[in-house]
GROMACS .gro file of C-alpha atoms in nm:
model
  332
    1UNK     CA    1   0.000   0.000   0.000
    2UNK     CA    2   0.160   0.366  -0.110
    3UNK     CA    3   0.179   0.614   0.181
    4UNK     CA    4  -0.048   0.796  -0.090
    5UNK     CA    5  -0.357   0.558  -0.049
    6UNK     CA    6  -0.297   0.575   0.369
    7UNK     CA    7  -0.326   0.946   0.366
    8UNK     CA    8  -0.648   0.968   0.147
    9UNK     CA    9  -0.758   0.609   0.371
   10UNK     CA   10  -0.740   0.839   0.676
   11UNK     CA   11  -0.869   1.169   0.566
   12UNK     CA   12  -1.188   0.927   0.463
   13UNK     CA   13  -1.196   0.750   0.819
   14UNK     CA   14  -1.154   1.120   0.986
   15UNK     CA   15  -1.431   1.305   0.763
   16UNK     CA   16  -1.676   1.016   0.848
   17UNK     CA   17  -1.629   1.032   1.201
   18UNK     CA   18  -1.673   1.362   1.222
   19UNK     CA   19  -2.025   1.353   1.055
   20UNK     CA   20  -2.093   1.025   1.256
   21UNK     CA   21  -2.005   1.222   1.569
   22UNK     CA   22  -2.220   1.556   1.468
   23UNK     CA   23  -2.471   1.316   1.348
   24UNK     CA   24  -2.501   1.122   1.703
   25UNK     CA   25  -2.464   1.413   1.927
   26UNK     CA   26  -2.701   1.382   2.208
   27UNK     CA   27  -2.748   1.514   2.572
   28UNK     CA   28  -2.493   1.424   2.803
   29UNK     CA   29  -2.684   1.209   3.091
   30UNK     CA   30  -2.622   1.376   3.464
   31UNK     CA   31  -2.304   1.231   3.632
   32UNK     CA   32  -2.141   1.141   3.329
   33UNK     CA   33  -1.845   1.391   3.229
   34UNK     CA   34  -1.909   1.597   2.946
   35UNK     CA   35  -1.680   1.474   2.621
   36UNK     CA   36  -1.373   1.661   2.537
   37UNK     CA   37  -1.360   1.888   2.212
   38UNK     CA   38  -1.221   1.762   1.951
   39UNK     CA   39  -0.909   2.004   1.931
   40UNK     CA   40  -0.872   1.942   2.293
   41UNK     CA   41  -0.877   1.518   2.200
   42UNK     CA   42  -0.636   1.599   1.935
   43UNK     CA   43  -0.388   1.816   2.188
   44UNK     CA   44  -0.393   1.579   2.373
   45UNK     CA   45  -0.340   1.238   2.191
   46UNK     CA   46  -0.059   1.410   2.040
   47UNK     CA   47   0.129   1.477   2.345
   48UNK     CA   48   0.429   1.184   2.417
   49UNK     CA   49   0.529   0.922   2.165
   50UNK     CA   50   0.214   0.836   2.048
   51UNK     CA   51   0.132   0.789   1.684
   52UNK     CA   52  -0.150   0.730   1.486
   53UNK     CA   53  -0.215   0.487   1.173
   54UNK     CA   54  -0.509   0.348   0.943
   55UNK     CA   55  -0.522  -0.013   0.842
   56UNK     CA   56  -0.771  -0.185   0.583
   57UNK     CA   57  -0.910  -0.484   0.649
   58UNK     CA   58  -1.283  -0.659   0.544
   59UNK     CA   59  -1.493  -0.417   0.761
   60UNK     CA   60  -1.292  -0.108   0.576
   61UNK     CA   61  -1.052   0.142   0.773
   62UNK     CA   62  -0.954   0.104   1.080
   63UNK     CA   63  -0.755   0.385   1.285
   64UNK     CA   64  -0.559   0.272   1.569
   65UNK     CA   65  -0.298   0.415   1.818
   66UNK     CA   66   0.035   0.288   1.882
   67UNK     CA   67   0.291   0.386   2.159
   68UNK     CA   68   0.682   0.261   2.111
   69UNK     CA   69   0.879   0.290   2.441
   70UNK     CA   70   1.075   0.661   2.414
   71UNK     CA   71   1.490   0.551   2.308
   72UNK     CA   72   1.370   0.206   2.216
   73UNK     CA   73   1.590   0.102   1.926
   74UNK     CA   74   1.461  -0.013   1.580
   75UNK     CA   75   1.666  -0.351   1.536
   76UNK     CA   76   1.505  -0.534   1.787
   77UNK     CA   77   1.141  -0.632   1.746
   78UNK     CA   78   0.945  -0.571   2.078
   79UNK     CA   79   0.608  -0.789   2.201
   80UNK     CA   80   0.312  -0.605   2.148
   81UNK     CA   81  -0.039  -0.556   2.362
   82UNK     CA   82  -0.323  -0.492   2.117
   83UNK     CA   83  -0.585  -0.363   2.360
   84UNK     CA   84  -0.961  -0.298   2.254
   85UNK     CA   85  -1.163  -0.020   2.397
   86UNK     CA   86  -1.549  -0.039   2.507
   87UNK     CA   87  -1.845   0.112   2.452
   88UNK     CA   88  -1.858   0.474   2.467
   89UNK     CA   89  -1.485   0.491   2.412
   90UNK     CA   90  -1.198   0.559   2.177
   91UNK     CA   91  -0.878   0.433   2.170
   92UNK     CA   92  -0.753   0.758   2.330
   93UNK     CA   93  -1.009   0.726   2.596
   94UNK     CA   94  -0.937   0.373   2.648
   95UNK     CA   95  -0.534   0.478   2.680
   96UNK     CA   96  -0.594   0.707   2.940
   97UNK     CA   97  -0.831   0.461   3.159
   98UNK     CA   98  -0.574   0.174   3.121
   99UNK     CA   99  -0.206   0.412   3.163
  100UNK     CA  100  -0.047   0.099   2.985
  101UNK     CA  101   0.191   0.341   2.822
  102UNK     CA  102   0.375   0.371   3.182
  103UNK     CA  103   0.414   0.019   3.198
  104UNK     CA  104   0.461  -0.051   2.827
  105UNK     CA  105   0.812   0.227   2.868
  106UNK     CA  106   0.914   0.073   3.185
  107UNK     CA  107   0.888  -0.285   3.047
  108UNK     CA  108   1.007  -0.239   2.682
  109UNK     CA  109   0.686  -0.351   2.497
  110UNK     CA  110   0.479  -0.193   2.210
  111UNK     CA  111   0.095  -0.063   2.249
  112UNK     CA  112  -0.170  -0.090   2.003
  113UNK     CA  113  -0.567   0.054   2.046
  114UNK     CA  114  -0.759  -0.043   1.726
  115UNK     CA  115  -1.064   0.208   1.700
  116UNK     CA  116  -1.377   0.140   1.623
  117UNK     CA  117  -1.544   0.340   1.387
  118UNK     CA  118  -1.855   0.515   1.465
  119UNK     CA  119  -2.054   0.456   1.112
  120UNK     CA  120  -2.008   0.090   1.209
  121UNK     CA  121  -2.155   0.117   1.560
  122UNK     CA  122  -2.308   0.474   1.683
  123UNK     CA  123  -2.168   0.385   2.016
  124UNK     CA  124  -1.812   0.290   1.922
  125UNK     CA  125  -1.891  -0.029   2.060
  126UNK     CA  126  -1.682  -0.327   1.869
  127UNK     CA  127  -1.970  -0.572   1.727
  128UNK     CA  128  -1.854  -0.892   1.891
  129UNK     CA  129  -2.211  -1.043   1.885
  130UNK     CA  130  -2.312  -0.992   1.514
  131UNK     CA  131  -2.161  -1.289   1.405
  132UNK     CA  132  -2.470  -1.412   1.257
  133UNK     CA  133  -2.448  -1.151   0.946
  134UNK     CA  134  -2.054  -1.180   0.955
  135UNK     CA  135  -1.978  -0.802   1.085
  136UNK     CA  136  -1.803  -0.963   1.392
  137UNK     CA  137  -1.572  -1.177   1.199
  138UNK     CA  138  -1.518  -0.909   0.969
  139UNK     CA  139  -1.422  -0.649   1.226
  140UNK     CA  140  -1.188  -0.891   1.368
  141UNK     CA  141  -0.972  -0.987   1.031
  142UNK     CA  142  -0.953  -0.587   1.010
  143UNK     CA  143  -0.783  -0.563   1.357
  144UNK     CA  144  -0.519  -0.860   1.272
  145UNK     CA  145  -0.466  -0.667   0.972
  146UNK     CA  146  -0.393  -0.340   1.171
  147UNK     CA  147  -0.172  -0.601   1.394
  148UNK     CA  148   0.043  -0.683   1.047
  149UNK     CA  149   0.076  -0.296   0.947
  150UNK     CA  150   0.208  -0.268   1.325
  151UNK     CA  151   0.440  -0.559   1.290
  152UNK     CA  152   0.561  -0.483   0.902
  153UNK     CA  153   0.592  -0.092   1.000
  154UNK     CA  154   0.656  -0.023   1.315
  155UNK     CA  155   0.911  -0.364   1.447
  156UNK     CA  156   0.657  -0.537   1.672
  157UNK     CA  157   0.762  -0.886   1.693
  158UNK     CA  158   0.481  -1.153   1.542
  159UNK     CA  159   0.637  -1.399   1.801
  160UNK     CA  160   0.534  -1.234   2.089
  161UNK     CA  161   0.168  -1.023   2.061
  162UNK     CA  162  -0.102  -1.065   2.286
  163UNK     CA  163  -0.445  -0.925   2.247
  164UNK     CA  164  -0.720  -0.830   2.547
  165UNK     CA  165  -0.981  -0.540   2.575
  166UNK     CA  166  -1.287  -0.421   2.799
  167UNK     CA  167  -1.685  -0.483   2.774
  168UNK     CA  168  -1.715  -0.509   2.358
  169UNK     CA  169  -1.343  -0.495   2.339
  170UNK     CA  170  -1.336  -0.839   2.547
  171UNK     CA  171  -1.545  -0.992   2.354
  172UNK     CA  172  -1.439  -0.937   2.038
  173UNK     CA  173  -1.056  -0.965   2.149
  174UNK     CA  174  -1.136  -1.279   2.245
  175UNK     CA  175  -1.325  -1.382   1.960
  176UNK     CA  176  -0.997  -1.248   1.710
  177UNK     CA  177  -0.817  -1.480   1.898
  178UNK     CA  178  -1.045  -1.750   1.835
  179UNK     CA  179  -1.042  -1.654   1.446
  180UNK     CA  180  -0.688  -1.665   1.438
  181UNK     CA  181  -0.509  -1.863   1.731
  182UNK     CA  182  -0.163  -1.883   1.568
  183UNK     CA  183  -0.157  -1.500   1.563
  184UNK     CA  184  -0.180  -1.436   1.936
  185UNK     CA  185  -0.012  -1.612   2.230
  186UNK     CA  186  -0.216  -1.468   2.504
  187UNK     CA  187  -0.572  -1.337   2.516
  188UNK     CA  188  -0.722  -1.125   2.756
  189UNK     CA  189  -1.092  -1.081   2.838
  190UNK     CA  190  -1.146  -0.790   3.113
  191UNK     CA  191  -1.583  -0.772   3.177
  192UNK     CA  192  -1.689  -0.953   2.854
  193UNK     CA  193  -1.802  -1.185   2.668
  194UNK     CA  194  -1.657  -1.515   2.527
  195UNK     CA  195  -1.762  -1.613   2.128
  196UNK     CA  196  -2.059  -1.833   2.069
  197UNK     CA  197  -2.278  -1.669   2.343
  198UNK     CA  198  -2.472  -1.432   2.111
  199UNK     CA  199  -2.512  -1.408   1.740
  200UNK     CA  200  -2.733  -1.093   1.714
  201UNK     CA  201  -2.804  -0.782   1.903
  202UNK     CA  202  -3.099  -0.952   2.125
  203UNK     CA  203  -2.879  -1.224   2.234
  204UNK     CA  204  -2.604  -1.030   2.315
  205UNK     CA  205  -2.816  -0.846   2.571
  206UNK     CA  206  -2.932  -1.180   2.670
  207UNK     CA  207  -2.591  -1.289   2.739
  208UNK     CA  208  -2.474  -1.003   2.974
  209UNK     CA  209  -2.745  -1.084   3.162
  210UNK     CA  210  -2.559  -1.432   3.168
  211UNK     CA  211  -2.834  -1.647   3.014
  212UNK     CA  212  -2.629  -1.767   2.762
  213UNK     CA  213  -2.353  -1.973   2.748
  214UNK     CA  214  -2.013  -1.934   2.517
  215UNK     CA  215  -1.886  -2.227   2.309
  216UNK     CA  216  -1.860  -2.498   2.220
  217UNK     CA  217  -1.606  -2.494   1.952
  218UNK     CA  218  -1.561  -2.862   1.923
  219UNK     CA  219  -1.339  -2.756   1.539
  220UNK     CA  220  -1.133  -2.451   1.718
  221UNK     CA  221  -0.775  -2.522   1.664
  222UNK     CA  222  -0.550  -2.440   1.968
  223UNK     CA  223  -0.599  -2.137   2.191
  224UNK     CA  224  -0.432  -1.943   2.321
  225UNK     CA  225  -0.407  -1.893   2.695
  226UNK     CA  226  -0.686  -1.660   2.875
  227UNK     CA  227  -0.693  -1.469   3.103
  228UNK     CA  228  -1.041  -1.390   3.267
  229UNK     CA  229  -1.097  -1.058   3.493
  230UNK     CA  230  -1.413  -1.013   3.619
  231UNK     CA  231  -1.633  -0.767   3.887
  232UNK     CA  232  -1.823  -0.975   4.087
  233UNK     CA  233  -2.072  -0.636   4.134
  234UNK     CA  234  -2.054  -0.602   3.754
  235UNK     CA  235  -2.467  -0.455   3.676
  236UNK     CA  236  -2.400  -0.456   3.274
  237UNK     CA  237  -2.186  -0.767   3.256
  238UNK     CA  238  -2.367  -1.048   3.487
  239UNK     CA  239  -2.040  -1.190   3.691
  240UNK     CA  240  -2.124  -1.571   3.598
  241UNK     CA  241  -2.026  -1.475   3.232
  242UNK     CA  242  -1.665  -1.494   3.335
  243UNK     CA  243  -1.646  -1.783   3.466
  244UNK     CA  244  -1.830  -1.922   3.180
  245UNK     CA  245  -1.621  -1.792   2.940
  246UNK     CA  246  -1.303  -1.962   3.114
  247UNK     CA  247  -1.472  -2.287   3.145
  248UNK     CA  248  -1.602  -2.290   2.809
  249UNK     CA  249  -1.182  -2.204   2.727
  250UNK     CA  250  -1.066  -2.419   2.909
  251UNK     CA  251  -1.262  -2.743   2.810
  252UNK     CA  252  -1.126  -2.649   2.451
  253UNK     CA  253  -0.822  -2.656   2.571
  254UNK     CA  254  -0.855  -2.995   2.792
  255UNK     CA  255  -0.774  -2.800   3.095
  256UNK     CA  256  -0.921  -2.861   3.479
  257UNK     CA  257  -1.005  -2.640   3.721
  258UNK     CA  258  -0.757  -2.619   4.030
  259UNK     CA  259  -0.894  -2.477   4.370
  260UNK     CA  260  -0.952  -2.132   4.422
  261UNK     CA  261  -0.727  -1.916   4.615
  262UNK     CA  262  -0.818  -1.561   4.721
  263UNK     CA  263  -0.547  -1.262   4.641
  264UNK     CA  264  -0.525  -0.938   4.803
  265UNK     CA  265  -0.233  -0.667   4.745
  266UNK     CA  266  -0.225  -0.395   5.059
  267UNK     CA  267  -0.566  -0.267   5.038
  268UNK     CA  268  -0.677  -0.287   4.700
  269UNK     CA  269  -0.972  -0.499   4.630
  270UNK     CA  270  -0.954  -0.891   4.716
  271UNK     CA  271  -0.986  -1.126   4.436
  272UNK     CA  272  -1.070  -1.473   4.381
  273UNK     CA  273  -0.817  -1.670   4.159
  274UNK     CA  274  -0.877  -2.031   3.990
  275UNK     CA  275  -0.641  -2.162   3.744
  276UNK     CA  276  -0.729  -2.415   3.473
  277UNK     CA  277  -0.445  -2.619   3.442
  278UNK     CA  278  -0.333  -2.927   3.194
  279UNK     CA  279  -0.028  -3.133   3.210
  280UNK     CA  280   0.084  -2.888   3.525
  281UNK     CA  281  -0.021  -2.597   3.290
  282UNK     CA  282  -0.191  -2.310   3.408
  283UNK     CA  283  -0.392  -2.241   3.045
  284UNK     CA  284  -0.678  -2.082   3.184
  285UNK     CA  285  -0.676  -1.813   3.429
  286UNK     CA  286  -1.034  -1.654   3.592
  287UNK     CA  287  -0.966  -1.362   3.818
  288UNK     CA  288  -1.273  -1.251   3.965
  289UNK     CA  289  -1.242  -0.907   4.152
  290UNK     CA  290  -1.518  -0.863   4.467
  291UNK     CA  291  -1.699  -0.519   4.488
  292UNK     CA  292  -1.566  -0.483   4.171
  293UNK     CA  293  -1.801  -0.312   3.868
  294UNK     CA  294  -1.828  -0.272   3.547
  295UNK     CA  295  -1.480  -0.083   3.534
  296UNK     CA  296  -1.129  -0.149   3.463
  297UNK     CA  297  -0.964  -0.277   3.756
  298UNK     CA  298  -0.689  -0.055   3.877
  299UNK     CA  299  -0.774   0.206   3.616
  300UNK     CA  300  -0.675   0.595   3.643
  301UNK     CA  301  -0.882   0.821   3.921
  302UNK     CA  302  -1.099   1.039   3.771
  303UNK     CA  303  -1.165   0.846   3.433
  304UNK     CA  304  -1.549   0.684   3.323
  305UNK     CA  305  -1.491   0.358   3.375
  306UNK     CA  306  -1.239   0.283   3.605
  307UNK     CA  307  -1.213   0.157   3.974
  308UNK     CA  308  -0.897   0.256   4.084
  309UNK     CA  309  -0.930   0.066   4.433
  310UNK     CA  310  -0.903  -0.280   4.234
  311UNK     CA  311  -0.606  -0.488   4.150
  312UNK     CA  312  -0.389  -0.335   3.888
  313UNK     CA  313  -0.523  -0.525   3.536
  314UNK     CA  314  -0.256  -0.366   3.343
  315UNK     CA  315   0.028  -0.564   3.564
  316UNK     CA  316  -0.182  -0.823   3.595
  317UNK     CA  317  -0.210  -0.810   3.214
  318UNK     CA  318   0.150  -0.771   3.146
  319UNK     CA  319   0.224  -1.069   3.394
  320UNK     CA  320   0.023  -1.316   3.226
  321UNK     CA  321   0.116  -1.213   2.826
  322UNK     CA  322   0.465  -1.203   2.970
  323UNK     CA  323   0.447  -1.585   3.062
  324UNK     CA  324   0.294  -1.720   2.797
  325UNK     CA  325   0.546  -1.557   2.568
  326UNK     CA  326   0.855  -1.721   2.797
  327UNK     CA  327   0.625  -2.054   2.756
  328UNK     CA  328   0.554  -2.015   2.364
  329UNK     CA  329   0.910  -1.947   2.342
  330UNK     CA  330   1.041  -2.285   2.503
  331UNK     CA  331   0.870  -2.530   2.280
  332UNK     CA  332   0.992  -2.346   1.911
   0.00000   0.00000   0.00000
């Protein structure tokens, strides 16, 4: 693709949002901070070593945001997080919530926040459940193709990428990895929604009200390893869909439950941890977080969405893609 045909790609993606945005605008509900300008957005997304893109894929353009660690050097290819906003978010939003940038410079690791694009969902939610008409599947071959451009253009090693995400982002982060297993060695699923529970909008509320049940996927080649977070006080996501969603992984993955052990770091909230383990394997991980809603765990004060009280997702995150890149590693 010529830098030529990226340039006019985004200028489309920008002007659409734009009259997507105008075309959506509506009052903003009491308690809910009122949405940034957009030259105030832009000031501020371009502050640091952030830098945008636009990938095309089978559900069209795509932008996304990618952070490299500041002195990093270009020889050597660094493992990437590919990290999928919610509802009601963009990937700058979604950034901010998460602060994964700190980590991702103090770790030496790549960032990249696919964004959803408003003409395909009014509420910038990722459209994990419409897999019934094919947008779902379609939206996820468009974020492994924004994963390429990132790995082709910007030195993210394909050897090491792991993908997660919040609410929608879960879901269909989880359902990308399902799509394409050999492309990700870790998958995260933070308040959502494993593949197979809902095919159409009226399921998918059905299934965050957790009566529905992900899976089977008796033809799925290997998975990945998961890792489930979950707020047991969750009102949008019902807390039994993540523990659903790690059984239903785990069974694909011939993987047992081990027993449940309760964490709790100073006074952050407690947790309750249960592996899934085969052959002495921990494949499966379900972290569910009490008092917890629905709200990044750990997230940045002062940001929709977040509960800073709760155990640190990003680290916890981090930890777990970390690991299964050591393990990946030791069987090539």
């Amino acid at each position: 693709m010529t830098r030529a045909t990226l340039r006019a790609s985004r200028r489309a993606v920008v002007q659409a949002t734009a009259r997507s945005v105008r075309g959506n605008a509506r009052p903003v509900p009491a308690g809910r901070p009122a949405a940034r300008s957009s030259a105030a957005r832009a000031t501020k997304a371009s502050a640091g070593p952030w830098a945008t893109g636009v990938a095309i894929g089978p559900a069209g353009a795509r932008r996304y945001r990618w952070w490299r660690p500041p002195g990093a050097g270009r020889t050597t290819p660094l493992p990437l997080l590919v990290m999928l906003h919610g509802c009601d978010q963009d990937a700058t939003a979604f950034a901010r919530l998460t602060r994964l940038q700190t980590l991702a410079t103090r770790e030496g690791f790549m960032l990249l926040f696919p964004e959803q694009e408003r003409l395909a969902n009014a509420h910038g939610c990722w459209n994990w459940f419409d897999t019934r008409h094919g947008r779902a599947q379609a939206e996820a071959a468009s974020i492994v193709a924004a994963v390429d451009q990132a790995c082709a253009l910007h030195g993210a090693d394909r050897t090491r990428v792991a993908i997660g995400g919040l609410s929608a982002g879960a879901g269909m982060a989880s359902l990308a990895a399902l799509q394409y297993p050999g492309r990700f060695q870790a998958v995260v699923m933070h308040s959502g929604i494993a593949p197979g529970a809902a095919h159409s909008t009226a399921t998918a509320l059905s299934a965050m009200r957790g009566r529905r049940r992900p899976g089977p996927w008796p033809d799925a080649p290997p998975l990945p390893p998961l890792l489930v977070i979950q707020g047991l006080s969750d009102p949008m996501v019902a807390p039994p869909n993540g523990r659903a969603a790690a059984q239903a992984w785990a069974e694909a993955l011939g993987a047992r439950a081990a027993a449940t052990r309760t964490v709790q770091r100073g006074t952050r909230r407690a947790m309750d941890v249960t592996d899934f383990k085969h052959a002495g394997r921990a494949l499966v991980t379900l972290c569910e977080v009490r008092g917890l809603g629905h709200a990044w765990s750990g997230g940045a004060a002062g940001q929709p969405y977040s509960d800073p009280t709760g155990p640190d997702a990003g680290r916890m995150l981090w930890a777990f893609a970390n690991r299964c890149f050591a393990q990946s590693a030791a069987k090539q």
